């Protein structure tokens, strides 16, 4: 006779809307059910057929919802309409930070022979603002702020399809509320090991997002109270050559919804 102990960790998605927008799981439910059909005997048959139910008492669950609820205490912020796609596109074309060219092989037929020649075609830089997402050619930025438990959180999801790396500087990603400036409480220490090895050459306040990297992180800001609006300084988002990616700052409002 022998025995072994195993610990399984589950992260249930309890609120799909919060998960899709902020990567938050939402409040725990008061009841969960788990199947044990994956436990098999030597013939490959399930040992258990029934579901196991886990529940919390109504009193404890009500206390949890009152004191620790995310669903009931989160306030989201929305990007204001003054983000100009044309202005951003013109800036990107002027700086050439995402110059899009392609090499096309075509036939040049003469009486004597046929040759392949290379030709370059310029394409208009693609810029689109949709909800929390900003599509800048082959850079995708999802920036979704929310206020919870006395702090402003800004959830970033960045996908880089460009050969040119992105560079983020945490202290420069400050926010402004009227005439006061607040810097993030945290840095990029936890996420750096998951991205390009170039991050080893920079301190924890600097994040490099290489080609095909996907960076997902949250910056936190301590505020005296929940603001109605704030401005995010985008000087902390540049190319590897220190050229700003955004033409201007981003303004957010808690009562404005796109």
Tab-separated table of C-alpha atoms in Angstrom:
chain	number	residue	atom	x	y	z
A	1	UNK	CA	0.000	0.000	0.000
A	2	UNK	CA	1.325	3.460	-0.891
A	3	UNK	CA	-0.089	6.955	-1.016
A	4	UNK	CA	0.767	10.220	-2.703
A	5	UNK	CA	-0.506	13.756	-2.239
A	6	UNK	CA	-1.192	16.201	-5.052
A	7	UNK	CA	-2.219	19.833	-5.005
A	8	UNK	CA	-4.208	21.214	-7.924
A	9	UNK	CA	-4.580	24.945	-8.425
A	10	UNK	CA	-7.605	26.379	-10.210
A	11	UNK	CA	-8.220	29.920	-11.404
A	12	UNK	CA	-11.896	30.006	-12.413
A	13	UNK	CA	-13.083	32.855	-14.618
A	14	UNK	CA	-16.072	34.127	-12.671
A	15	UNK	CA	-16.813	37.322	-14.583
A	16	UNK	CA	-16.213	37.088	-18.322
A	17	UNK	CA	-16.610	40.829	-18.919
A	18	UNK	CA	-13.940	41.731	-16.356
A	19	UNK	CA	-11.676	39.017	-17.699
A	20	UNK	CA	-11.963	40.184	-21.292
A	21	UNK	CA	-11.369	43.835	-20.501
A	22	UNK	CA	-8.995	43.803	-17.516
A	23	UNK	CA	-7.738	40.200	-17.269
A	24	UNK	CA	-9.457	39.977	-13.876
A	25	UNK	CA	-11.187	36.778	-12.752
A	26	UNK	CA	-13.965	38.548	-10.845
A	27	UNK	CA	-15.555	37.610	-7.514
A	28	UNK	CA	-15.537	34.012	-6.349
A	29	UNK	CA	-18.842	32.215	-6.615
A	30	UNK	CA	-20.450	30.748	-3.508
A	31	UNK	CA	-20.435	27.229	-4.994
A	32	UNK	CA	-18.119	25.268	-7.294
A	33	UNK	CA	-18.426	21.746	-8.627
A	34	UNK	CA	-15.549	19.541	-9.703
A	35	UNK	CA	-15.515	16.302	-11.628
A	36	UNK	CA	-13.088	13.534	-10.650
A	37	UNK	CA	-13.532	11.597	-13.876
A	38	UNK	CA	-9.839	12.100	-14.654
A	39	UNK	CA	-8.906	9.652	-11.871
A	40	UNK	CA	-8.661	6.250	-13.593
A	41	UNK	CA	-8.069	2.692	-12.443
A	42	UNK	CA	-5.662	0.225	-14.006
A	43	UNK	CA	-8.209	-0.572	-16.739
A	44	UNK	CA	-8.584	3.087	-17.687
A	45	UNK	CA	-12.040	3.489	-16.172
A	46	UNK	CA	-13.089	6.426	-14.014
A	47	UNK	CA	-12.996	5.642	-10.302
A	48	UNK	CA	-15.506	8.358	-9.386
A	49	UNK	CA	-18.673	9.232	-11.268
A	50	UNK	CA	-20.128	11.914	-9.029
A	51	UNK	CA	-19.298	15.605	-8.812
A	52	UNK	CA	-17.761	17.112	-5.675
A	53	UNK	CA	-19.415	20.320	-4.507
A	54	UNK	CA	-17.563	23.055	-2.595
A	55	UNK	CA	-19.638	25.744	-0.914
A	56	UNK	CA	-19.206	28.670	1.447
A	57	UNK	CA	-21.833	29.606	3.990
A	58	UNK	CA	-24.221	32.399	3.107
A	59	UNK	CA	-22.967	34.501	6.025
A	60	UNK	CA	-19.313	34.183	5.046
A	61	UNK	CA	-20.076	34.789	1.392
A	62	UNK	CA	-22.035	37.951	2.149
A	63	UNK	CA	-19.131	39.168	4.274
A	64	UNK	CA	-16.717	38.429	1.437
A	65	UNK	CA	-18.869	40.330	-1.083
A	66	UNK	CA	-19.165	43.326	1.233
A	67	UNK	CA	-15.456	43.585	2.082
A	68	UNK	CA	-13.499	42.064	-0.789
A	69	UNK	CA	-15.726	42.280	-3.846
A	70	UNK	CA	-14.128	43.287	-7.130
A	71	UNK	CA	-17.321	43.277	-9.169
A	72	UNK	CA	-19.090	45.802	-6.918
A	73	UNK	CA	-16.165	48.165	-6.272
A	74	UNK	CA	-14.402	48.491	-9.638
A	75	UNK	CA	-14.816	51.634	-11.731
A	76	UNK	CA	-13.593	51.538	-15.314
A	77	UNK	CA	-12.173	54.397	-17.370
A	78	UNK	CA	-12.635	54.994	-21.067
A	79	UNK	CA	-10.443	56.589	-23.684
A	80	UNK	CA	-11.840	59.925	-24.806
A	81	UNK	CA	-12.712	60.621	-28.420
A	82	UNK	CA	-10.014	63.234	-28.962
A	83	UNK	CA	-7.537	60.544	-30.019
A	84	UNK	CA	-6.925	61.525	-33.648
A	85	UNK	CA	-6.198	58.582	-35.892
A	86	UNK	CA	-5.127	60.892	-38.730
A	87	UNK	CA	-2.773	62.835	-36.467
A	88	UNK	CA	-1.218	59.623	-35.146
A	89	UNK	CA	-0.855	58.236	-38.690
A	90	UNK	CA	0.810	61.425	-39.931
A	91	UNK	CA	3.245	61.353	-37.012
A	92	UNK	CA	4.181	57.724	-37.656
A	93	UNK	CA	4.695	58.404	-41.360
A	94	UNK	CA	6.801	61.477	-40.604
A	95	UNK	CA	9.058	59.682	-38.125
A	96	UNK	CA	9.142	56.461	-40.154
A	97	UNK	CA	8.952	54.317	-37.015
A	98	UNK	CA	6.820	51.674	-38.748
A	99	UNK	CA	7.655	52.247	-42.410
A	100	UNK	CA	5.867	49.455	-44.301
A	101	UNK	CA	7.445	48.272	-47.517
A	102	UNK	CA	7.302	44.989	-49.310
A	103	UNK	CA	9.472	43.387	-51.961
A	104	UNK	CA	7.556	42.092	-54.912
A	105	UNK	CA	8.977	39.904	-57.668
A	106	UNK	CA	7.591	40.684	-61.081
A	107	UNK	CA	8.438	39.714	-64.620
A	108	UNK	CA	9.995	42.148	-67.065
A	109	UNK	CA	9.612	40.531	-70.455
A	110	UNK	CA	11.675	41.622	-73.440
A	111	UNK	CA	12.220	40.126	-76.851
A	112	UNK	CA	15.429	38.430	-75.702
A	113	UNK	CA	14.861	37.268	-72.119
A	114	UNK	CA	12.702	37.421	-69.010
A	115	UNK	CA	14.119	38.744	-65.727
A	116	UNK	CA	12.786	39.083	-62.196
A	117	UNK	CA	13.157	42.519	-60.685
A	118	UNK	CA	12.450	43.744	-57.197
A	119	UNK	CA	10.056	46.565	-56.619
A	120	UNK	CA	9.131	48.291	-53.377
A	121	UNK	CA	5.602	49.445	-52.652
A	122	UNK	CA	4.677	51.893	-49.886
A	123	UNK	CA	1.515	51.243	-47.898
A	124	UNK	CA	-0.454	53.677	-45.780
A	125	UNK	CA	0.278	53.181	-42.089
A	126	UNK	CA	-2.672	51.465	-40.430
A	127	UNK	CA	-3.992	53.266	-37.354
A	128	UNK	CA	-7.258	52.383	-35.641
A	129	UNK	CA	-8.649	53.244	-32.206
A	130	UNK	CA	-11.373	50.890	-30.987
A	131	UNK	CA	-12.475	50.813	-27.359
A	132	UNK	CA	-9.413	50.115	-25.227
A	133	UNK	CA	-7.334	49.000	-28.209
A	134	UNK	CA	-4.999	51.119	-30.309
A	135	UNK	CA	-3.764	49.481	-33.493
A	136	UNK	CA	-0.604	51.206	-34.704
A	137	UNK	CA	0.399	49.338	-37.827
A	138	UNK	CA	1.763	46.052	-36.447
A	139	UNK	CA	1.849	47.225	-32.830
A	140	UNK	CA	-1.251	46.498	-30.764
A	141	UNK	CA	-1.765	48.336	-27.490
A	142	UNK	CA	-4.651	47.520	-25.200
A	143	UNK	CA	-4.741	50.011	-22.323
A	144	UNK	CA	-7.614	49.531	-19.870
A	145	UNK	CA	-7.577	51.577	-16.624
A	146	UNK	CA	-9.741	50.905	-13.584
A	147	UNK	CA	-9.977	52.157	-9.996
A	148	UNK	CA	-10.139	49.601	-7.194
A	149	UNK	CA	-9.376	49.643	-3.462
A	150	UNK	CA	-7.825	53.104	-3.382
A	151	UNK	CA	-5.535	52.593	-6.370
A	152	UNK	CA	-5.700	53.289	-10.062
A	153	UNK	CA	-4.665	50.250	-12.092
A	154	UNK	CA	-3.757	50.399	-15.778
A	155	UNK	CA	-3.861	47.045	-17.531
A	156	UNK	CA	-1.545	46.869	-20.547
A	157	UNK	CA	-1.516	44.204	-23.220
A	158	UNK	CA	1.061	44.858	-25.933
A	159	UNK	CA	1.720	42.734	-29.012
A	160	UNK	CA	4.709	43.589	-31.196
A	161	UNK	CA	4.766	42.218	-34.744
A	162	UNK	CA	7.442	44.668	-35.875
A	163	UNK	CA	11.193	43.952	-36.116
A	164	UNK	CA	11.768	47.174	-34.183
A	165	UNK	CA	11.615	46.607	-30.430
A	166	UNK	CA	9.483	48.706	-28.127
A	167	UNK	CA	10.949	50.258	-24.998
A	168	UNK	CA	8.833	51.167	-21.955
A	169	UNK	CA	10.090	53.235	-19.015
A	170	UNK	CA	7.876	52.814	-15.938
A	171	UNK	CA	8.601	56.164	-14.188
A	172	UNK	CA	7.785	58.026	-17.414
A	173	UNK	CA	4.354	56.375	-17.608
A	174	UNK	CA	3.031	58.794	-15.027
A	175	UNK	CA	-0.513	60.108	-14.841
A	176	UNK	CA	-1.723	63.670	-14.327
A	177	UNK	CA	-4.845	64.670	-12.421
A	178	UNK	CA	-5.377	68.415	-12.685
A	179	UNK	CA	-1.996	69.840	-11.587
A	180	UNK	CA	-0.684	66.754	-9.742
A	181	UNK	CA	1.493	63.993	-11.181
A	182	UNK	CA	1.557	60.404	-9.913
A	183	UNK	CA	4.168	57.805	-10.841
A	184	UNK	CA	3.524	54.045	-10.818
A	185	UNK	CA	4.190	52.125	-7.621
A	186	UNK	CA	5.620	49.080	-9.378
A	187	UNK	CA	8.096	48.277	-12.147
A	188	UNK	CA	8.602	45.517	-14.735
A	189	UNK	CA	10.631	43.101	-12.607
A	190	UNK	CA	8.112	40.240	-12.805
A	191	UNK	CA	7.423	40.345	-16.539
A	192	UNK	CA	10.952	40.943	-17.870
A	193	UNK	CA	12.022	37.244	-17.765
A	194	UNK	CA	9.077	36.273	-20.010
A	195	UNK	CA	10.121	38.527	-22.917
A	196	UNK	CA	13.178	39.083	-25.130
A	197	UNK	CA	16.626	38.447	-23.646
A	198	UNK	CA	17.453	42.097	-24.330
A	199	UNK	CA	15.722	42.833	-21.020
A	200	UNK	CA	18.763	41.483	-19.180
A	201	UNK	CA	20.669	44.600	-20.264
A	202	UNK	CA	18.245	47.015	-18.567
A	203	UNK	CA	17.073	47.662	-15.022
A	204	UNK	CA	13.637	46.754	-13.668
A	205	UNK	CA	12.153	50.128	-14.675
A	206	UNK	CA	12.790	49.407	-18.368
A	207	UNK	CA	10.897	46.846	-20.425
A	208	UNK	CA	11.850	45.750	-23.944
A	209	UNK	CA	9.090	44.188	-26.058
A	210	UNK	CA	10.711	42.373	-28.973
A	211	UNK	CA	9.288	41.092	-32.218
A	212	UNK	CA	6.425	38.630	-31.605
A	213	UNK	CA	6.549	39.331	-27.855
A	214	UNK	CA	3.285	39.635	-25.942
A	215	UNK	CA	3.550	41.764	-22.823
A	216	UNK	CA	0.740	41.676	-20.268
A	217	UNK	CA	1.104	43.684	-17.057
A	218	UNK	CA	-0.567	46.152	-14.689
A	219	UNK	CA	0.842	49.431	-13.408
A	220	UNK	CA	-0.572	50.693	-10.101
A	221	UNK	CA	-0.903	54.279	-8.851
A	222	UNK	CA	-1.748	55.378	-5.299
A	223	UNK	CA	-4.343	58.162	-5.345
A	224	UNK	CA	-6.077	60.068	-2.522
A	225	UNK	CA	-9.475	59.430	-4.138
A	226	UNK	CA	-11.037	58.203	-7.343
A	227	UNK	CA	-10.622	60.763	-10.139
A	228	UNK	CA	-13.240	61.549	-12.750
A	229	UNK	CA	-10.575	61.812	-15.428
A	230	UNK	CA	-6.801	61.617	-15.816
A	231	UNK	CA	-4.104	61.918	-18.470
A	232	UNK	CA	-1.606	59.145	-19.186
A	233	UNK	CA	1.839	60.368	-20.220
A	234	UNK	CA	2.968	58.270	-23.195
A	235	UNK	CA	6.583	59.519	-23.215
A	236	UNK	CA	7.432	56.227	-21.518
A	237	UNK	CA	6.537	54.238	-24.673
A	238	UNK	CA	9.231	54.536	-27.348
A	239	UNK	CA	11.036	52.557	-29.993
A	240	UNK	CA	14.371	50.975	-29.119
A	241	UNK	CA	15.939	54.122	-30.606
A	242	UNK	CA	14.051	56.307	-28.097
A	243	UNK	CA	11.529	57.751	-30.566
A	244	UNK	CA	8.098	58.288	-29.023
A	245	UNK	CA	5.447	55.896	-30.345
A	246	UNK	CA	2.429	58.103	-29.557
A	247	UNK	CA	1.999	61.603	-30.907
A	248	UNK	CA	0.314	62.811	-27.700
A	249	UNK	CA	-0.838	61.764	-24.253
A	250	UNK	CA	-3.986	59.675	-23.706
A	251	UNK	CA	-6.951	61.079	-21.789
A	252	UNK	CA	-9.360	58.884	-19.843
A	253	UNK	CA	-12.717	59.558	-18.252
A	254	UNK	CA	-14.726	57.448	-15.778
A	255	UNK	CA	-18.108	58.644	-17.048
A	256	UNK	CA	-17.326	58.608	-20.755
A	257	UNK	CA	-17.901	55.359	-22.616
A	258	UNK	CA	-16.915	54.708	-26.223
